[in-house]
Amino acid sequence: MSVKAEISHNSFVVRQPCSVCVDVSTSDALGVGDTVEVQFPNSWCVLTGPSFTRTIQSENPSEEHFIKVETESPSAHFRIEIKPRQLNFPEGSARHGRHIVATVTGGVVPPKCQIRVLYMNTFAPYVAEMERVWVRVRGSAPEIEAALIVTPGPAVDLRIIAPSGVEPRQPFDVIVVSLDQFDNCSCTRYENEKLPTSDGRILAADLTFTGSMRVPVVLETEGIHRFKMRDVLSNAVRVGKGCRGPYWGDIHIHTKLSHDAQGTKPYEYAREVSGLDAAGCRFYVGGR
């Protein structure tokens, strides 16, 4: 049996109210006892922070986070169950993961008849990126996974990140990051910017970027230096012979493999947004 899963309007702005519609169809008819299973990414189930989960429900369409399954076939009826499940490790405990199972309890869904899974009265995640929706029909996966795209908001913060210690005349990168209110790289475009040192010496000009960029620079003079863009100052950089470090890192990042995590690109974020020198991920499945 072949399965198709599509989301026609699949782009959303971070944390904005929305509803999601997943359209599913199959090459075979579905009858009593057959199932349509859907699981949204963890980020679409987080309420506030990593410890709180949305109450996803199928009883009251006027309440938040409502799940509905419908079809064009007038005879078909579904029973909906929503259970906690860690998608990447079902044997472990689950915090945000919610496994939605719609079982045909009456009638028939003909081949190629559209089955619509609606996730209504909810909001887009805090994390801006593309993630896949897990779908199975009678145990079969779709040919192409449906995707949800969350775009960032406008800039509310600008950060300039440089190494803590460098040697004179040794090239290094300064990271300039524009962030929205949820610490995603923002959608704001910066044009014709300059990157001077705090004493006014311009090291780079005509900088244009959206989100974040790396600016290669060289410092000739020993001492303590900072960089500046607009009215934002970087951290202090110590320039001297043998100057290396200190180095900064985070060795307790949770990925989507963990039951309480969200997002799929922790290392890219650590490198290009946080400007860390080192990063490590913790795999936590709960109870183990």
PDB file of C-alpha atoms in Angstrom:
ATOM      1  CA  MET A   1       0.000   0.000   0.000  1.00  0.00           C
ATOM      2  CA  SER A   2       1.316   3.447  -0.896  1.00  0.00           C
ATOM      3  CA  VAL A   3       0.686   6.406   1.416  1.00  0.00           C
ATOM      4  CA  LYS A   4       0.800  10.146   0.750  1.00  0.00           C
ATOM      5  CA  ALA A   5       0.958  12.820   3.453  1.00  0.00           C
ATOM      6  CA  GLU A   6       0.908  16.525   2.631  1.00  0.00           C
ATOM      7  CA  ILE A   7       0.590  19.840   4.455  1.00  0.00           C
ATOM      8  CA  SER A   8      -0.507  22.417   1.904  1.00  0.00           C
ATOM      9  CA  HIS A   9      -0.008  25.474   4.138  1.00  0.00           C
ATOM     10  CA  ASN A  10       3.075  24.414   6.084  1.00  0.00           C
ATOM     11  CA  SER A  11       4.867  27.668   6.918  1.00  0.00           C
ATOM     12  CA  PHE A  12       4.242  29.387  10.255  1.00  0.00           C
ATOM     13  CA  VAL A  13       5.747  32.292  12.194  1.00  0.00           C
ATOM     14  CA  VAL A  14       7.360  31.426  15.507  1.00  0.00           C
ATOM     15  CA  ARG A  15       4.903  31.359  18.450  1.00  0.00           C
ATOM     16  CA  GLN A  16       1.965  32.719  16.405  1.00  0.00           C
ATOM     17  CA  PRO A  17      -1.534  31.166  16.770  1.00  0.00           C
ATOM     18  CA  CYS A  18      -2.263  28.650  14.031  1.00  0.00           C
ATOM     19  CA  SER A  19      -3.893  25.394  12.964  1.00  0.00           C
ATOM     20  CA  VAL A  20      -2.215  22.562  11.064  1.00  0.00           C
ATOM     21  CA  CYS A  21      -3.886  20.339   8.477  1.00  0.00           C
ATOM     22  CA  VAL A  22      -2.226  17.056   7.441  1.00  0.00           C
ATOM     23  CA  ASP A  23      -3.877  15.478   4.383  1.00  0.00           C
ATOM     24  CA  VAL A  24      -3.375  11.721   4.076  1.00  0.00           C
ATOM     25  CA  SER A  25      -4.427   9.342   1.295  1.00  0.00           C
ATOM     26  CA  THR A  26      -3.695   5.710   0.435  1.00  0.00           C
ATOM     27  CA  SER A  27      -3.752   3.438  -2.596  1.00  0.00           C
ATOM     28  CA  ASP A  28      -5.877   0.881  -0.708  1.00  0.00           C
ATOM     29  CA  ALA A  29      -9.230   1.125   0.998  1.00  0.00           C
ATOM     30  CA  LEU A  30      -9.323   1.345   4.793  1.00  0.00           C
ATOM     31  CA  GLY A  31     -11.856  -0.596   6.832  1.00  0.00           C
ATOM     32  CA  VAL A  32     -12.845  -1.222  10.422  1.00  0.00           C
ATOM     33  CA  GLY A  33      -9.799  -1.646  12.637  1.00  0.00           C
ATOM     34  CA  ASP A  34      -7.361   0.114  10.323  1.00  0.00           C
ATOM     35  CA  THR A  35      -5.392   2.983  11.832  1.00  0.00           C
ATOM     36  CA  VAL A  36      -4.043   6.379  10.865  1.00  0.00           C
ATOM     37  CA  GLU A  37      -1.205   7.428  13.191  1.00  0.00           C
ATOM     38  CA  VAL A  38       0.341  10.880  13.490  1.00  0.00           C
ATOM     39  CA  GLN A  39       2.974  12.319  15.789  1.00  0.00           C
ATOM     40  CA  PHE A  40       4.006  15.955  15.620  1.00  0.00           C
ATOM     41  CA  PRO A  41       7.565  16.980  16.565  1.00  0.00           C
ATOM     42  CA  ASN A  42       8.222  17.678  20.242  1.00  0.00           C
ATOM     43  CA  SER A  43       8.523  21.398  19.536  1.00  0.00           C
ATOM     44  CA  TRP A  44       4.856  21.402  18.466  1.00  0.00           C
ATOM     45  CA  CYS A  45       3.865  19.921  21.843  1.00  0.00           C
ATOM     46  CA  VAL A  46       5.887  22.165  24.182  1.00  0.00           C
ATOM     47  CA  LEU A  47       3.803  24.663  26.143  1.00  0.00           C
ATOM     48  CA  THR A  48       6.385  26.855  27.904  1.00  0.00           C
ATOM     49  CA  GLY A  49       9.942  25.688  28.394  1.00  0.00           C
ATOM     50  CA  PRO A  50      11.210  22.109  28.363  1.00  0.00           C
ATOM     51  CA  SER A  51       9.177  21.022  31.405  1.00  0.00           C
ATOM     52  CA  PHE A  52       5.637  21.891  30.303  1.00  0.00           C
ATOM     53  CA  THR A  53       3.563  20.148  27.635  1.00  0.00           C
ATOM     54  CA  ARG A  54       0.427  21.276  25.803  1.00  0.00           C
ATOM     55  CA  THR A  55      -2.739  19.404  26.721  1.00  0.00           C
ATOM     56  CA  ILE A  56      -3.553  17.935  23.312  1.00  0.00           C
ATOM     57  CA  GLN A  57      -7.160  16.740  23.262  1.00  0.00           C
ATOM     58  CA  SER A  58      -9.915  15.517  20.923  1.00  0.00           C
ATOM     59  CA  GLU A  59     -13.045  16.211  22.974  1.00  0.00           C
ATOM     60  CA  ASN A  60     -13.719  19.950  22.800  1.00  0.00           C
ATOM     61  CA  PRO A  61     -13.217  21.813  19.495  1.00  0.00           C
ATOM     62  CA  SER A  62     -13.541  25.196  21.195  1.00  0.00           C
ATOM     63  CA  GLU A  63     -10.602  24.504  23.517  1.00  0.00           C
ATOM     64  CA  GLU A  64      -6.891  24.750  22.774  1.00  0.00           C
ATOM     65  CA  HIS A  65      -4.806  22.083  21.029  1.00  0.00           C
ATOM     66  CA  PHE A  66      -7.738  20.186  19.554  1.00  0.00           C
ATOM     67  CA  ILE A  67      -7.213  17.135  17.321  1.00  0.00           C
ATOM     68  CA  LYS A  68      -9.810  16.150  14.732  1.00  0.00           C
ATOM     69  CA  VAL A  69      -9.766  13.434  12.049  1.00  0.00           C
ATOM     70  CA  GLU A  70     -12.242  13.598   9.186  1.00  0.00           C
ATOM     71  CA  THR A  71     -12.659  12.181   5.695  1.00  0.00           C
ATOM     72  CA  GLU A  72     -14.637  12.755   2.526  1.00  0.00           C
ATOM     73  CA  SER A  73     -16.207   9.311   2.915  1.00  0.00           C
ATOM     74  CA  PRO A  74     -19.621   9.841   4.598  1.00  0.00           C
ATOM     75  CA  SER A  75     -19.733   6.308   6.014  1.00  0.00           C
ATOM     76  CA  ALA A  76     -16.362   6.292   7.761  1.00  0.00           C
ATOM     77  CA  HIS A  77     -16.023   6.988  11.489  1.00  0.00           C
ATOM     78  CA  PHE A  78     -12.907   7.241  13.656  1.00  0.00           C
ATOM     79  CA  ARG A  79     -12.040   6.759  17.312  1.00  0.00           C
ATOM     80  CA  ILE A  80      -9.156   8.991  18.398  1.00  0.00           C
ATOM     81  CA  GLU A  81      -6.638   8.106  21.099  1.00  0.00           C
ATOM     82  CA  ILE A  82      -3.828  10.390  22.271  1.00  0.00           C
ATOM     83  CA  LYS A  83      -1.086   8.831  24.344  1.00  0.00           C
ATOM     84  CA  PRO A  84       2.379   9.927  25.554  1.00  0.00           C
ATOM     85  CA  ARG A  85       5.165   8.430  23.467  1.00  0.00           C
ATOM     86  CA  GLN A  86       8.814   9.239  22.929  1.00  0.00           C
ATOM     87  CA  LEU A  87       8.985   8.756  19.152  1.00  0.00           C
ATOM     88  CA  ASN A  88      12.722   8.025  18.959  1.00  0.00           C
ATOM     89  CA  PHE A  89      12.691   5.628  21.897  1.00  0.00           C
ATOM     90  CA  PRO A  90       9.173   4.288  22.625  1.00  0.00           C
ATOM     91  CA  GLU A  91      10.472   2.051  25.444  1.00  0.00           C
ATOM     92  CA  GLY A  92      11.479   5.121  27.475  1.00  0.00           C
ATOM     93  CA  SER A  93       9.331   7.669  29.241  1.00  0.00           C
ATOM     94  CA  ALA A  94       7.769  10.547  27.298  1.00  0.00           C
ATOM     95  CA  ARG A  95       7.330  14.170  28.274  1.00  0.00           C
ATOM     96  CA  HIS A  96       6.284  16.103  25.165  1.00  0.00           C
ATOM     97  CA  GLY A  97       5.691  13.343  22.617  1.00  0.00           C
ATOM     98  CA  ARG A  98       2.036  12.638  21.836  1.00  0.00           C
ATOM     99  CA  HIS A  99       1.051   9.654  19.703  1.00  0.00           C
ATOM    100  CA  ILE A 100      -2.264  10.263  17.907  1.00  0.00           C
ATOM    101  CA  VAL A 101      -4.060   7.110  16.706  1.00  0.00           C
ATOM    102  CA  ALA A 102      -7.285   7.326  14.669  1.00  0.00           C
ATOM    103  CA  THR A 103      -8.934   3.910  14.291  1.00  0.00           C
ATOM    104  CA  VAL A 104     -11.700   3.263  11.755  1.00  0.00           C
ATOM    105  CA  THR A 105     -14.727   2.118  13.770  1.00  0.00           C
ATOM    106  CA  GLY A 106     -17.299   2.050  10.978  1.00  0.00           C
ATOM    107  CA  GLY A 107     -17.661   2.361   7.236  1.00  0.00           C
ATOM    108  CA  VAL A 108     -14.959   2.353   4.587  1.00  0.00           C
ATOM    109  CA  VAL A 109     -12.418   4.921   3.390  1.00  0.00           C
ATOM    110  CA  PRO A 110     -12.052   4.314  -0.396  1.00  0.00           C
ATOM    111  CA  PRO A 111      -8.654   4.351  -2.127  1.00  0.00           C
ATOM    112  CA  LYS A 112      -7.224   7.860  -2.707  1.00  0.00           C
ATOM    113  CA  CYS A 113      -9.935   9.345  -0.479  1.00  0.00           C
ATOM    114  CA  GLN A 114      -8.500  12.202   1.576  1.00  0.00           C
ATOM    115  CA  ILE A 115      -8.180  11.758   5.335  1.00  0.00           C
ATOM    116  CA  ARG A 116      -7.612  15.052   7.098  1.00  0.00           C
ATOM    117  CA  VAL A 117      -5.848  15.243  10.469  1.00  0.00           C
ATOM    118  CA  LEU A 118      -6.435  18.682  12.019  1.00  0.00           C
ATOM    119  CA  TYR A 119      -4.407  20.148  14.884  1.00  0.00           C
ATOM    120  CA  MET A 120      -6.438  23.236  15.772  1.00  0.00           C
ATOM    121  CA  ASN A 121      -6.359  26.222  18.150  1.00  0.00           C
ATOM    122  CA  THR A 122      -2.664  25.849  18.841  1.00  0.00           C
ATOM    123  CA  PHE A 123       0.484  27.900  18.183  1.00  0.00           C
ATOM    124  CA  ALA A 124       3.745  27.504  16.300  1.00  0.00           C
ATOM    125  CA  PRO A 125       6.827  26.425  18.281  1.00  0.00           C
ATOM    126  CA  TYR A 126       9.448  28.644  19.853  1.00  0.00           C
ATOM    127  CA  VAL A 127      12.123  27.030  17.674  1.00  0.00           C
ATOM    128  CA  ALA A 128      12.381  28.298  14.084  1.00  0.00           C
ATOM    129  CA  GLU A 129      13.320  25.475  11.732  1.00  0.00           C
ATOM    130  CA  MET A 130      11.940  22.730   9.508  1.00  0.00           C
ATOM    131  CA  GLU A 131      10.750  19.481  11.087  1.00  0.00           C
ATOM    132  CA  ARG A 132       9.015  16.356   9.809  1.00  0.00           C
ATOM    133  CA  VAL A 133       5.645  14.977  10.883  1.00  0.00           C
ATOM    134  CA  TRP A 134       5.597  11.224  11.568  1.00  0.00           C
ATOM    135  CA  VAL A 135       2.682   9.525   9.763  1.00  0.00           C
ATOM    136  CA  ARG A 136       1.688   5.870   9.420  1.00  0.00           C
ATOM    137  CA  VAL A 137      -1.409   4.317   7.854  1.00  0.00           C
ATOM    138  CA  ARG A 138      -1.961   0.671   8.707  1.00  0.00           C
ATOM    139  CA  GLY A 139       1.703   0.658   9.618  1.00  0.00           C
ATOM    140  CA  SER A 140       2.922   1.995   6.264  1.00  0.00           C
ATOM    141  CA  ALA A 141       4.968   5.190   6.002  1.00  0.00           C
ATOM    142  CA  PRO A 142       4.326   7.879   3.367  1.00  0.00           C
ATOM    143  CA  GLU A 143       6.543   8.058   0.295  1.00  0.00           C
ATOM    144  CA  ILE A 144       7.612  11.566   1.303  1.00  0.00           C
ATOM    145  CA  GLU A 145       7.345  12.849   4.871  1.00  0.00           C
ATOM    146  CA  ALA A 146       5.263  15.982   5.400  1.00  0.00           C
ATOM    147  CA  ALA A 147       7.225  18.967   6.703  1.00  0.00           C
ATOM    148  CA  LEU A 148       6.399  21.881   9.006  1.00  0.00           C
ATOM    149  CA  ILE A 149       8.401  25.090   8.596  1.00  0.00           C
ATOM    150  CA  VAL A 150       8.605  27.686  11.367  1.00  0.00           C
ATOM    151  CA  THR A 151      10.120  31.047  10.425  1.00  0.00           C
ATOM    152  CA  PRO A 152      11.752  33.428  12.949  1.00  0.00           C
ATOM    153  CA  GLY A 153      10.448  36.768  14.144  1.00  0.00           C
ATOM    154  CA  PRO A 154      12.045  40.217  13.834  1.00  0.00           C
ATOM    155  CA  ALA A 155      15.222  41.173  15.675  1.00  0.00           C
ATOM    156  CA  VAL A 156      15.053  42.259  19.308  1.00  0.00           C
ATOM    157  CA  ASP A 157      18.719  41.699  20.170  1.00  0.00           C
ATOM    158  CA  LEU A 158      22.148  41.853  18.550  1.00  0.00           C
ATOM    159  CA  ARG A 159      25.178  39.998  19.895  1.00  0.00           C
ATOM    160  CA  ILE A 160      28.842  40.160  18.953  1.00  0.00           C
ATOM    161  CA  ILE A 161      30.900  37.145  20.018  1.00  0.00           C
ATOM    162  CA  ALA A 162      34.669  36.871  19.785  1.00  0.00           C
ATOM    163  CA  PRO A 163      37.289  34.461  21.201  1.00  0.00           C
ATOM    164  CA  SER A 164      38.491  35.267  24.704  1.00  0.00           C
ATOM    165  CA  GLY A 165      42.151  35.122  23.768  1.00  0.00           C
ATOM    166  CA  VAL A 166      44.084  35.376  20.488  1.00  0.00           C
ATOM    167  CA  GLU A 167      47.648  36.006  19.359  1.00  0.00           C
ATOM    168  CA  PRO A 168      48.679  39.166  17.495  1.00  0.00           C
ATOM    169  CA  ARG A 169      48.271  38.961  13.724  1.00  0.00           C
ATOM    170  CA  GLN A 170      46.498  35.610  14.057  1.00  0.00           C
ATOM    171  CA  PRO A 171      43.229  35.584  11.967  1.00  0.00           C
ATOM    172  CA  PHE A 172      40.025  34.676  13.789  1.00  0.00           C
ATOM    173  CA  ASP A 173      36.262  35.062  13.346  1.00  0.00           C
ATOM    174  CA  VAL A 174      33.907  37.448  15.081  1.00  0.00           C
ATOM    175  CA  ILE A 175      30.327  36.160  15.093  1.00  0.00           C
ATOM    176  CA  VAL A 176      27.535  38.717  14.720  1.00  0.00           C
ATOM    177  CA  VAL A 177      24.097  37.340  15.646  1.00  0.00           C
ATOM    178  CA  SER A 178      20.675  38.941  15.303  1.00  0.00           C
ATOM    179  CA  LEU A 179      18.062  37.286  17.546  1.00  0.00           C
ATOM    180  CA  ASP A 180      14.282  37.331  17.741  1.00  0.00           C
ATOM    181  CA  GLN A 181      12.481  37.333  21.109  1.00  0.00           C
ATOM    182  CA  PHE A 182      12.814  33.538  21.384  1.00  0.00           C
ATOM    183  CA  ASP A 183      16.573  33.485  20.643  1.00  0.00           C
ATOM    184  CA  ASN A 184      16.231  32.245  17.074  1.00  0.00           C
ATOM    185  CA  CYS A 185      18.327  33.889  14.393  1.00  0.00           C
ATOM    186  CA  SER A 186      15.947  36.667  13.370  1.00  0.00           C
ATOM    187  CA  CYS A 187      14.377  37.430   9.990  1.00  0.00           C
ATOM    188  CA  THR A 188      15.679  41.029  10.057  1.00  0.00           C
ATOM    189  CA  ARG A 189      18.123  41.949   7.308  1.00  0.00           C
ATOM    190  CA  TYR A 190      21.107  44.130   8.187  1.00  0.00           C
ATOM    191  CA  GLU A 191      22.753  46.036   5.343  1.00  0.00           C
ATOM    192  CA  ASN A 192      25.977  48.007   4.915  1.00  0.00           C
ATOM    193  CA  GLU A 193      27.042  47.534   8.518  1.00  0.00           C
ATOM    194  CA  LYS A 194      30.527  48.210   9.899  1.00  0.00           C
ATOM    195  CA  LEU A 195      32.516  46.316  12.509  1.00  0.00           C
ATOM    196  CA  PRO A 196      34.947  48.640  14.278  1.00  0.00           C
ATOM    197  CA  THR A 197      36.884  48.055  17.444  1.00  0.00           C
ATOM    198  CA  SER A 198      35.624  49.934  20.482  1.00  0.00           C
ATOM    199  CA  ASP A 199      38.240  52.659  19.868  1.00  0.00           C
ATOM    200  CA  GLY A 200      36.825  53.340  16.395  1.00  0.00           C
ATOM    201  CA  ARG A 201      39.183  51.433  14.049  1.00  0.00           C
ATOM    202  CA  ILE A 202      37.042  49.860  11.320  1.00  0.00           C
ATOM    203  CA  LEU A 203      38.047  46.242  10.662  1.00  0.00           C
ATOM    204  CA  ALA A 204      35.219  45.310   8.262  1.00  0.00           C
ATOM    205  CA  ALA A 205      32.639  47.288   6.280  1.00  0.00           C
ATOM    206  CA  ASP A 206      29.738  46.752   3.868  1.00  0.00           C
ATOM    207  CA  LEU A 207      28.484  43.818   5.938  1.00  0.00           C
ATOM    208  CA  THR A 208      25.083  42.487   4.915  1.00  0.00           C
ATOM    209  CA  PHE A 209      23.456  39.527   6.666  1.00  0.00           C
ATOM    210  CA  THR A 210      20.279  37.974   8.014  1.00  0.00           C
ATOM    211  CA  GLY A 211      20.477  35.906  11.188  1.00  0.00           C
ATOM    212  CA  SER A 212      24.180  35.445  11.828  1.00  0.00           C
ATOM    213  CA  MET A 213      27.485  35.844  10.054  1.00  0.00           C
ATOM    214  CA  ARG A 214      31.173  35.263  10.680  1.00  0.00           C
ATOM    215  CA  VAL A 215      33.522  38.170  10.056  1.00  0.00           C
ATOM    216  CA  PRO A 216      37.232  37.276   9.683  1.00  0.00           C
ATOM    217  CA  VAL A 217      39.479  39.839  11.398  1.00  0.00           C
ATOM    218  CA  VAL A 218      43.067  40.325  12.569  1.00  0.00           C
ATOM    219  CA  LEU A 219      44.292  42.342  15.566  1.00  0.00           C
ATOM    220  CA  GLU A 220      47.841  43.614  15.507  1.00  0.00           C
ATOM    221  CA  THR A 221      48.186  45.265  18.906  1.00  0.00           C
ATOM    222  CA  GLU A 222      48.484  43.445  22.209  1.00  0.00           C
ATOM    223  CA  GLY A 223      46.045  44.345  24.967  1.00  0.00           C
ATOM    224  CA  ILE A 224      42.320  44.138  25.646  1.00  0.00           C
ATOM    225  CA  HIS A 225      40.022  44.838  22.712  1.00  0.00           C
ATOM    226  CA  ARG A 226      36.296  44.839  22.005  1.00  0.00           C
ATOM    227  CA  PHE A 227      34.244  45.048  18.835  1.00  0.00           C
ATOM    228  CA  LYS A 228      31.204  47.192  18.223  1.00  0.00           C
ATOM    229  CA  MET A 229      28.250  47.249  15.857  1.00  0.00           C
ATOM    230  CA  ARG A 230      25.669  49.985  16.248  1.00  0.00           C
ATOM    231  CA  ASP A 231      25.565  50.413  20.020  1.00  0.00           C
ATOM    232  CA  VAL A 232      26.393  46.790  20.897  1.00  0.00           C
ATOM    233  CA  LEU A 233      29.781  45.806  22.344  1.00  0.00           C
ATOM    234  CA  SER A 234      31.369  42.362  22.143  1.00  0.00           C
ATOM    235  CA  ASN A 235      32.993  40.463  24.964  1.00  0.00           C
ATOM    236  CA  ALA A 236      36.576  41.438  25.781  1.00  0.00           C
ATOM    237  CA  VAL A 237      39.337  39.866  23.689  1.00  0.00           C
ATOM    238  CA  ARG A 238      42.826  39.519  25.195  1.00  0.00           C
ATOM    239  CA  VAL A 239      45.543  39.803  22.528  1.00  0.00           C
ATOM    240  CA  GLY A 240      49.052  38.670  23.396  1.00  0.00           C
ATOM    241  CA  LYS A 241      51.733  36.122  22.670  1.00  0.00           C
ATOM    242  CA  GLY A 242      50.610  32.683  23.781  1.00  0.00           C
ATOM    243  CA  CYS A 243      47.055  33.888  24.519  1.00  0.00           C
ATOM    244  CA  ARG A 244      44.623  31.023  24.083  1.00  0.00           C
ATOM    245  CA  GLY A 245      41.272  30.622  25.760  1.00  0.00           C
ATOM    246  CA  PRO A 246      39.551  30.378  28.049  1.00  0.00           C
ATOM    247  CA  TYR A 247      37.208  28.260  25.970  1.00  0.00           C
ATOM    248  CA  TRP A 248      33.442  28.208  26.365  1.00  0.00           C
ATOM    249  CA  GLY A 249      31.091  25.285  25.919  1.00  0.00           C
ATOM    250  CA  ASP A 250      27.883  23.525  26.879  1.00  0.00           C
ATOM    251  CA  ILE A 251      28.073  19.773  27.524  1.00  0.00           C
ATOM    252  CA  HIS A 252      24.439  19.337  28.562  1.00  0.00           C
ATOM    253  CA  ILE A 253      22.438  19.964  25.381  1.00  0.00           C
ATOM    254  CA  HIS A 254      19.327  17.846  24.832  1.00  0.00           C
ATOM    255  CA  THR A 255      18.503  16.750  21.281  1.00  0.00           C
ATOM    256  CA  LYS A 256      15.315  15.287  19.837  1.00  0.00           C
ATOM    257  CA  LEU A 257      16.588  11.896  21.026  1.00  0.00           C
ATOM    258  CA  SER A 258      15.735  13.006  24.557  1.00  0.00           C
ATOM    259  CA  HIS A 259      12.164  12.945  25.746  1.00  0.00           C
ATOM    260  CA  ASP A 260      12.126  16.595  26.839  1.00  0.00           C
ATOM    261  CA  ALA A 261      14.012  18.192  23.943  1.00  0.00           C
ATOM    262  CA  GLN A 262      12.987  20.183  20.902  1.00  0.00           C
ATOM    263  CA  GLY A 263      14.743  21.227  17.741  1.00  0.00           C
ATOM    264  CA  THR A 264      17.004  19.227  15.429  1.00  0.00           C
ATOM    265  CA  LYS A 265      20.192  21.295  15.038  1.00  0.00           C
ATOM    266  CA  PRO A 266      21.831  21.755  18.461  1.00  0.00           C
ATOM    267  CA  TYR A 267      25.409  21.747  17.188  1.00  0.00           C
ATOM    268  CA  GLU A 268      24.709  24.297  14.452  1.00  0.00           C
ATOM    269  CA  TYR A 269      23.025  26.529  17.021  1.00  0.00           C
ATOM    270  CA  ALA A 270      25.917  26.150  19.463  1.00  0.00           C
ATOM    271  CA  ARG A 271      28.442  27.060  16.769  1.00  0.00           C
ATOM    272  CA  GLU A 272      26.710  29.797  14.759  1.00  0.00           C
ATOM    273  CA  VAL A 273      24.364  31.402  17.313  1.00  0.00           C
ATOM    274  CA  SER A 274      25.866  30.842  20.763  1.00  0.00           C
ATOM    275  CA  GLY A 275      29.421  31.051  19.435  1.00  0.00           C
ATOM    276  CA  LEU A 276      30.606  28.203  21.642  1.00  0.00           C
ATOM    277  CA  ASP A 277      33.992  26.531  21.330  1.00  0.00           C
ATOM    278  CA  ALA A 278      32.668  23.124  22.418  1.00  0.00           C
ATOM    279  CA  ALA A 279      29.292  21.419  22.715  1.00  0.00           C
ATOM    280  CA  GLY A 280      28.087  18.012  23.815  1.00  0.00           C
ATOM    281  CA  CYS A 281      24.656  16.406  23.767  1.00  0.00           C
ATOM    282  CA  ARG A 282      23.062  14.324  26.457  1.00  0.00           C
ATOM    283  CA  PHE A 283      20.799  11.437  25.478  1.00  0.00           C
ATOM    284  CA  TYR A 284      18.087  11.192  28.135  1.00  0.00           C
ATOM    285  CA  VAL A 285      15.164   8.823  27.706  1.00  0.00           C
ATOM    286  CA  GLY A 286      13.824   8.906  31.261  1.00  0.00           C
ATOM    287  CA  GLY A 287      14.022   6.198  33.867  1.00  0.00           C
ATOM    288  CA  ARG A 288      17.395   4.977  32.585  1.00  0.00           C
TER     289      ARG A 288
END
